[in-house]
C-alpha atoms as an extended CHARMM CRD file, in Angstrom:
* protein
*
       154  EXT
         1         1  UNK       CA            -42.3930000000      -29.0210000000        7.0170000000  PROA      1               0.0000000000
         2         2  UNK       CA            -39.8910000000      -27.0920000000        5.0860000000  PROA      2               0.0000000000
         3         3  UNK       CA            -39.6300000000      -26.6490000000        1.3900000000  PROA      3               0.0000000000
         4         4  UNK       CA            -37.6740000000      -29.3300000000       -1.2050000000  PROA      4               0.0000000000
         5         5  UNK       CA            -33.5270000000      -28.2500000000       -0.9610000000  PROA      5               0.0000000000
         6         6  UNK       CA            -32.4080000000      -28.6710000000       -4.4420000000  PROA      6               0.0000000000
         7         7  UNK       CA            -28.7400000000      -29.3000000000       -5.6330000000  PROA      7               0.0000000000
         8         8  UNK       CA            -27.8350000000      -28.1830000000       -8.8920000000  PROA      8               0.0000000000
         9         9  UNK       CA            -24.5960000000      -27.7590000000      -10.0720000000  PROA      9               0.0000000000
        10        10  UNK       CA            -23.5030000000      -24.9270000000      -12.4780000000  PROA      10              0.0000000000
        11        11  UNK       CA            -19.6260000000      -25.5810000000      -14.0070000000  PROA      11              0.0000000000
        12        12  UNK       CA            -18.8660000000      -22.2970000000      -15.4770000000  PROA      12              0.0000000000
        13        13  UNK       CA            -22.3730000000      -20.4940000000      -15.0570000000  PROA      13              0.0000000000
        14        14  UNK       CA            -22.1660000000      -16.9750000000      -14.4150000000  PROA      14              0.0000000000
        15        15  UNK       CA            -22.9530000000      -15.5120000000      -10.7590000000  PROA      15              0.0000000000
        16        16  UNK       CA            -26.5740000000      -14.3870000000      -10.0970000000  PROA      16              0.0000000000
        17        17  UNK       CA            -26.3050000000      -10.0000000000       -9.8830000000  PROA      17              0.0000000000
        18        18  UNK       CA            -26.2390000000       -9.7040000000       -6.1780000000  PROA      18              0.0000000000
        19        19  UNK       CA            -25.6260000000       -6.6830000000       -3.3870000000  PROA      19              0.0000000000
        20        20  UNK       CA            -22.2970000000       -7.7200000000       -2.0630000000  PROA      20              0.0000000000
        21        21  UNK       CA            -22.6220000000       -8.3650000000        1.2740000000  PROA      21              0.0000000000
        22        22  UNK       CA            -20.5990000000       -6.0950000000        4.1120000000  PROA      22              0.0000000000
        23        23  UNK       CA            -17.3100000000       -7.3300000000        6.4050000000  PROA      23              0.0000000000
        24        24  UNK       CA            -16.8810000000       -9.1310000000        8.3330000000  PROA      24              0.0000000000
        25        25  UNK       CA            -18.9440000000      -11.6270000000        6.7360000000  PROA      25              0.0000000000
        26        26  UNK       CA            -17.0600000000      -14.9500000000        7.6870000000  PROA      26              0.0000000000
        27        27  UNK       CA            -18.2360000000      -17.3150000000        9.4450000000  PROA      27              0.0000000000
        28        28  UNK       CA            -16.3150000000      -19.8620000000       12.0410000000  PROA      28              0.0000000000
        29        29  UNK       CA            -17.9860000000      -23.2260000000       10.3150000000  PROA      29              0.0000000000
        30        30  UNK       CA            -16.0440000000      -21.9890000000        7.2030000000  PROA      30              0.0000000000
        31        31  UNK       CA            -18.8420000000      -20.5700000000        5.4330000000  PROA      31              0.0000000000
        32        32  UNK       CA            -18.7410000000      -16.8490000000        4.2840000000  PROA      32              0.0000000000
        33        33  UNK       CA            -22.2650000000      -14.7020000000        3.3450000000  PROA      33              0.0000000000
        34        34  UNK       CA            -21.1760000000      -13.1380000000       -0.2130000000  PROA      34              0.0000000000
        35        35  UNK       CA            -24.0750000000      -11.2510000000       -1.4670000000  PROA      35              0.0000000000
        36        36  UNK       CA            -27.8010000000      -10.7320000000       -1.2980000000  PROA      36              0.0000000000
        37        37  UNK       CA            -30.5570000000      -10.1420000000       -3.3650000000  PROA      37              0.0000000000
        38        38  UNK       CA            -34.4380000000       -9.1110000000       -3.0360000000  PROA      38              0.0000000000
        39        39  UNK       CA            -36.9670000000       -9.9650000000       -5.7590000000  PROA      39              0.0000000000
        40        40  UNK       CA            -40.2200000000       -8.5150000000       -5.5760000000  PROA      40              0.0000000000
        41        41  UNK       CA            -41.1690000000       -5.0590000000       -3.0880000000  PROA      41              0.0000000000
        42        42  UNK       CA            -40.7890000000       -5.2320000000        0.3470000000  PROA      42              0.0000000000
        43        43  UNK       CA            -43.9260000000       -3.2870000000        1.4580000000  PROA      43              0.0000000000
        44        44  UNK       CA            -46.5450000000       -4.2800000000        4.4730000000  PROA      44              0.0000000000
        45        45  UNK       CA            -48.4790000000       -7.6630000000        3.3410000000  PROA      45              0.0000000000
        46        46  UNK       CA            -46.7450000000       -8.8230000000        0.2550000000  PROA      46              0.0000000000
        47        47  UNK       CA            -44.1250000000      -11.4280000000        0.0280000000  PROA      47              0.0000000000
        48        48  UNK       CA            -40.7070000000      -10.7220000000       -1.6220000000  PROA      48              0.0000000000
        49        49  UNK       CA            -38.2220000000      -13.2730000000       -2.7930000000  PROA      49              0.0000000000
        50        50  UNK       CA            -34.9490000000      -13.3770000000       -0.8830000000  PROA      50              0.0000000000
        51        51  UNK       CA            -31.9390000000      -15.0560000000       -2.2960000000  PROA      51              0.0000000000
        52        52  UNK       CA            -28.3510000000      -15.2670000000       -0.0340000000  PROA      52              0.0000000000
        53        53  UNK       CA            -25.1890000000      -16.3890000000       -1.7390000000  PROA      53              0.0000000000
        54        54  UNK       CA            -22.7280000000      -17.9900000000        0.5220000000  PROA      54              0.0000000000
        55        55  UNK       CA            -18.9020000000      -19.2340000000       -0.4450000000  PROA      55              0.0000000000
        56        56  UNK       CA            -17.1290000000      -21.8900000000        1.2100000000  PROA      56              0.0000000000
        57        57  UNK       CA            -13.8520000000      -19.8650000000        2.2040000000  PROA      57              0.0000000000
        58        58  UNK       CA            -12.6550000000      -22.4220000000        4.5450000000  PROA      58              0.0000000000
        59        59  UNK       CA            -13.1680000000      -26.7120000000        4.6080000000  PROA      59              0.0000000000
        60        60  UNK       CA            -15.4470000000      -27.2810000000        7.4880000000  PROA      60              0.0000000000
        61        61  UNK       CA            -13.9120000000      -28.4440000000       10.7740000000  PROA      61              0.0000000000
        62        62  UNK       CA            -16.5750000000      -31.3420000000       11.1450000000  PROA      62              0.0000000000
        63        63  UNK       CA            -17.6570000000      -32.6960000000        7.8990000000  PROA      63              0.0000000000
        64        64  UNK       CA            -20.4840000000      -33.9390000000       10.0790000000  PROA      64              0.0000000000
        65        65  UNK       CA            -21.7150000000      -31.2890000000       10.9600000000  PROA      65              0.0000000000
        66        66  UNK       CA            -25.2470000000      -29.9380000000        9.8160000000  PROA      66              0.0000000000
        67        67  UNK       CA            -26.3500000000      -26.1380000000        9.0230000000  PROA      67              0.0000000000
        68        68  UNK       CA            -29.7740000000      -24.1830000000        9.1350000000  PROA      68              0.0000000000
        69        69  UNK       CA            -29.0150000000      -20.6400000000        7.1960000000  PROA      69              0.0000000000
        70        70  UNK       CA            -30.9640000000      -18.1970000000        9.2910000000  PROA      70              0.0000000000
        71        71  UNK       CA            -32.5140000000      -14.9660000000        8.1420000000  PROA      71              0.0000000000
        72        72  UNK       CA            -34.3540000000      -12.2940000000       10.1110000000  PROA      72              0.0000000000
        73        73  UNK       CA            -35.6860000000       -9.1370000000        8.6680000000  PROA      73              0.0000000000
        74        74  UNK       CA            -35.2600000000       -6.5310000000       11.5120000000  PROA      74              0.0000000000
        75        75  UNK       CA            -36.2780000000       -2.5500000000       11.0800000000  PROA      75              0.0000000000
        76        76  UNK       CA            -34.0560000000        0.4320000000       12.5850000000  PROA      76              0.0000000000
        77        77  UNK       CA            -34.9170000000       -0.5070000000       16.1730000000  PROA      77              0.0000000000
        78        78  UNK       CA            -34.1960000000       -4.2750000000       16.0760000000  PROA      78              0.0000000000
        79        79  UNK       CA            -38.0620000000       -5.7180000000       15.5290000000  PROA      79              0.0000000000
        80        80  UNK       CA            -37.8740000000       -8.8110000000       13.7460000000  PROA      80              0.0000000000
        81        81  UNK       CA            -41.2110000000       -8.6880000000       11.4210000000  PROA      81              0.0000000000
        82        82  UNK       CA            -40.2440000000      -11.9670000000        9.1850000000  PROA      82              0.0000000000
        83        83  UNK       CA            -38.1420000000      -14.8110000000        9.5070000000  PROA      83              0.0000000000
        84        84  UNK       CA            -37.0700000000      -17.8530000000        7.0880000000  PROA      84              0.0000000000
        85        85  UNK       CA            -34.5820000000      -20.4700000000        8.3650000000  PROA      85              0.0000000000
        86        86  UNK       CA            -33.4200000000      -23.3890000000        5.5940000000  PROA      86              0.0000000000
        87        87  UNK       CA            -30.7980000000      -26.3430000000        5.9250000000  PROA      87              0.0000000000
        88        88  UNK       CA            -28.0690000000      -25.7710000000        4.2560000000  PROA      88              0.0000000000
        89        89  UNK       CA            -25.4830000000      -28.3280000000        1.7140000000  PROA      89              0.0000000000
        90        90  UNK       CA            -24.4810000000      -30.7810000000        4.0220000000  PROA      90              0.0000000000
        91        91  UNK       CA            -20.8940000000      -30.4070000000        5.3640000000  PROA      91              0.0000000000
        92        92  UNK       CA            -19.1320000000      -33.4530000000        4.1330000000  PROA      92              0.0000000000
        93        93  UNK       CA            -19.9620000000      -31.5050000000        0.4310000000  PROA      93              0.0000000000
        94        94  UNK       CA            -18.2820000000      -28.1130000000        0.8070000000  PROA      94              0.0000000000
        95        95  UNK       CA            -15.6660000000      -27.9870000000       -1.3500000000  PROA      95              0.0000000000
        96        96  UNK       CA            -13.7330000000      -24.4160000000       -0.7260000000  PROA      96              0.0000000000
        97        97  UNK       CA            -14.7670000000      -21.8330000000       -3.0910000000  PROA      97              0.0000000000
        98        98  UNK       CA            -18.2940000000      -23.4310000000       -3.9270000000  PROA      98              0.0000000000
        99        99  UNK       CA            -20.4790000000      -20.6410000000       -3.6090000000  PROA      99              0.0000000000
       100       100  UNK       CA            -24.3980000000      -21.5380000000       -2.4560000000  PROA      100             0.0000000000
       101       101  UNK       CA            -27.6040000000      -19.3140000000       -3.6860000000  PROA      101             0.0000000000
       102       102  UNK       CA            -30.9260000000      -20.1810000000       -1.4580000000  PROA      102             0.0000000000
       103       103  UNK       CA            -33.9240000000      -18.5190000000       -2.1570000000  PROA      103             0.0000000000
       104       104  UNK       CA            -36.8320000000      -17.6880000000        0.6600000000  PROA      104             0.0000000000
       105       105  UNK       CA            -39.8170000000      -16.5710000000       -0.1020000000  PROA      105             0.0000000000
       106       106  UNK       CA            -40.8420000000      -13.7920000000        3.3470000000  PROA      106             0.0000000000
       107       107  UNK       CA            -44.0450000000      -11.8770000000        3.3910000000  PROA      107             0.0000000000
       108       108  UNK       CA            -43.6120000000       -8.6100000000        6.1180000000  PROA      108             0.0000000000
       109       109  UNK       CA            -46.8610000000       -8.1610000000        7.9670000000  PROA      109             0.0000000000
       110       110  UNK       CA            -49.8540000000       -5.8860000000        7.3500000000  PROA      110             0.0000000000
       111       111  UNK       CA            -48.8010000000       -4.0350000000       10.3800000000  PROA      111             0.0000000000
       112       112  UNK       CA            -45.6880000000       -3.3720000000        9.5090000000  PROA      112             0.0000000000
       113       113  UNK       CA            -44.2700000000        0.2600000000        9.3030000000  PROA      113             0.0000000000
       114       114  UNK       CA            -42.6300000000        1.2820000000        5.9090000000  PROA      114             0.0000000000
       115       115  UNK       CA            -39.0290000000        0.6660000000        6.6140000000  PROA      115             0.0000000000
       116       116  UNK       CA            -35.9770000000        0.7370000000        6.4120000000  PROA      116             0.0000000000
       117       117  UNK       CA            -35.3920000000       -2.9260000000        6.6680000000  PROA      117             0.0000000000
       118       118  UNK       CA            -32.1900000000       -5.1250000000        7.4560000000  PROA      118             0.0000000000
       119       119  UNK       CA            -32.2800000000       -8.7360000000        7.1850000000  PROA      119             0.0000000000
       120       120  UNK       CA            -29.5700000000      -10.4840000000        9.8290000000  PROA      120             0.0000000000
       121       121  UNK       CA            -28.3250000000      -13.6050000000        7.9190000000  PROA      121             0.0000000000
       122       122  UNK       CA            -26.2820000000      -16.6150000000        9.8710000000  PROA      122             0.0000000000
       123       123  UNK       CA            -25.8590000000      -20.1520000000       10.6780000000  PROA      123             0.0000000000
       124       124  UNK       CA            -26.2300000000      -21.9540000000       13.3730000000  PROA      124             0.0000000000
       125       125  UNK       CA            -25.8490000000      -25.9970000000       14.4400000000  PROA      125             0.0000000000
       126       126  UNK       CA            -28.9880000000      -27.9760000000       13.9310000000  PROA      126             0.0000000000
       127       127  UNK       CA            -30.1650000000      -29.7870000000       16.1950000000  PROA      127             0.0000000000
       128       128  UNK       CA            -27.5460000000      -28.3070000000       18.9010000000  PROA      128             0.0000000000
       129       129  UNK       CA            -28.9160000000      -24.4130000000       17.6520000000  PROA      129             0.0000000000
       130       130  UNK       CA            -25.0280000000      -22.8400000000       18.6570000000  PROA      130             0.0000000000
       131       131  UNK       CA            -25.0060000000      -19.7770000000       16.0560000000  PROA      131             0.0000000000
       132       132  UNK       CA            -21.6150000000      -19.4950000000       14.4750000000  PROA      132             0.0000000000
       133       133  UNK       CA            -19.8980000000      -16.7450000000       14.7670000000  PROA      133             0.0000000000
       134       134  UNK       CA            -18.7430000000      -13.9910000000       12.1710000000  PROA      134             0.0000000000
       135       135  UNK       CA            -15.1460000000      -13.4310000000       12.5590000000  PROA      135             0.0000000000
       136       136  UNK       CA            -13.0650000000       -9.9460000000       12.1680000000  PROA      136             0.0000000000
       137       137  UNK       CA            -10.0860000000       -9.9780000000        9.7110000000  PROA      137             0.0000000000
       138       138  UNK       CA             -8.3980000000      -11.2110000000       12.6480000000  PROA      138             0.0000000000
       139       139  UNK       CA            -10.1870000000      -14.4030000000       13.1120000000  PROA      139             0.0000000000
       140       140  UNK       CA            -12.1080000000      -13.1610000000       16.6160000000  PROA      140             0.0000000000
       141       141  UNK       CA            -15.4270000000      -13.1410000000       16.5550000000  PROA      141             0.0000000000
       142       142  UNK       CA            -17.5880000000      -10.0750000000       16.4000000000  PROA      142             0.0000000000
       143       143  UNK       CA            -21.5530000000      -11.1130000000       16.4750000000  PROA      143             0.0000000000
       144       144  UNK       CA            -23.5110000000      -14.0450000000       15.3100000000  PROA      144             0.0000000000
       145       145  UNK       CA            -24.8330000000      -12.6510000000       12.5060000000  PROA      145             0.0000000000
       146       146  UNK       CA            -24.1130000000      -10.4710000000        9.2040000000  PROA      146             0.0000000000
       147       147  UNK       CA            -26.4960000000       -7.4170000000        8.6580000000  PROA      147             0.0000000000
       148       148  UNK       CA            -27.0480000000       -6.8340000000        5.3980000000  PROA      148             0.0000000000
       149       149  UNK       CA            -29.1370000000       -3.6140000000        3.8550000000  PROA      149             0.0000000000
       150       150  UNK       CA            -30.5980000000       -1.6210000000        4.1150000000  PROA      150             0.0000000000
       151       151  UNK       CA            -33.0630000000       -3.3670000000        1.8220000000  PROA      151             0.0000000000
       152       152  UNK       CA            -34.9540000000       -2.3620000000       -1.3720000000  PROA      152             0.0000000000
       153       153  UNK       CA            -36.9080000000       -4.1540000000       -3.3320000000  PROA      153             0.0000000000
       154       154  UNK       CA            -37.2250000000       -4.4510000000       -7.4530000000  PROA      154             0.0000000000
């Protein structure tokens, strides 16, 4: 039921402009969030496009190991109003420093109030579902996901 995951490979392509994404922002898998972008307006009942840019800081301690990319748009008191979840390039693939733009398409609610927004972005195990935790500068971990915003649209 989810939408086609496409692979394309850019050697020497210039980085999409994104919002740089705030620490920490590593992840224990070895996969780091990097930056964020919204395309569209993020208003009650119209969809917005939301792209993530991950970077493979570390080689992945399972290479079997597969990834759904989570991300929950949340306003000032913690109400999720949309969510998109997508797999993510399979493990045995990350090569360190590879950085990964997906792209969801979200559409907030009729009902929605008018903001602010955050969108909490992570990863967790699929099928197992174990989020992975963001690490501090010191390697401990600190949550299970990276908040990012808050949001506004073009």
């Amino acid at each position: 039921g989810e939408e086609p995951f496409r692979v394309i490979q850019l050697a020497g392509a210039q980085t999409p402009e994104l919002q740089p994404a705030s620490e920490p922002r590593r992840l224990a898998n070895g996969a780091e969030i990097v930056g964020y972008r919204v395309n569209g307006t993020i208003q009650p009942g119209q969809p917005f496009d939301w792209w993530i840019a991950w970077r493979v800081w570390q080689a992945a301690s399972d290479a079997q190991a597969t990834y759904q990319l989570f991300n929950h748009l949340v306003d000032a008191h913690d109400k999720r109003w949309a969510q998109a979840d997508g797999s993510t390039v399979w493990t045995r693939d990350w090569v360190v420093g590879d950085l990964v733009v997906q792209t969801f398409r979200l559409e907030l609610p009729g009902d929605a109030g008018p903001g602010p927004y955050w969108m909490r972005v992570g990863m967790y195990t699929y099928p197992g579902l174990e989020n992975q935790p963001v690490l501090d500068a010191t390697g401990r971990p600190v949550g299970d996901f990276v908040a990012l915003g808050p949001l506004i649209g073009e």
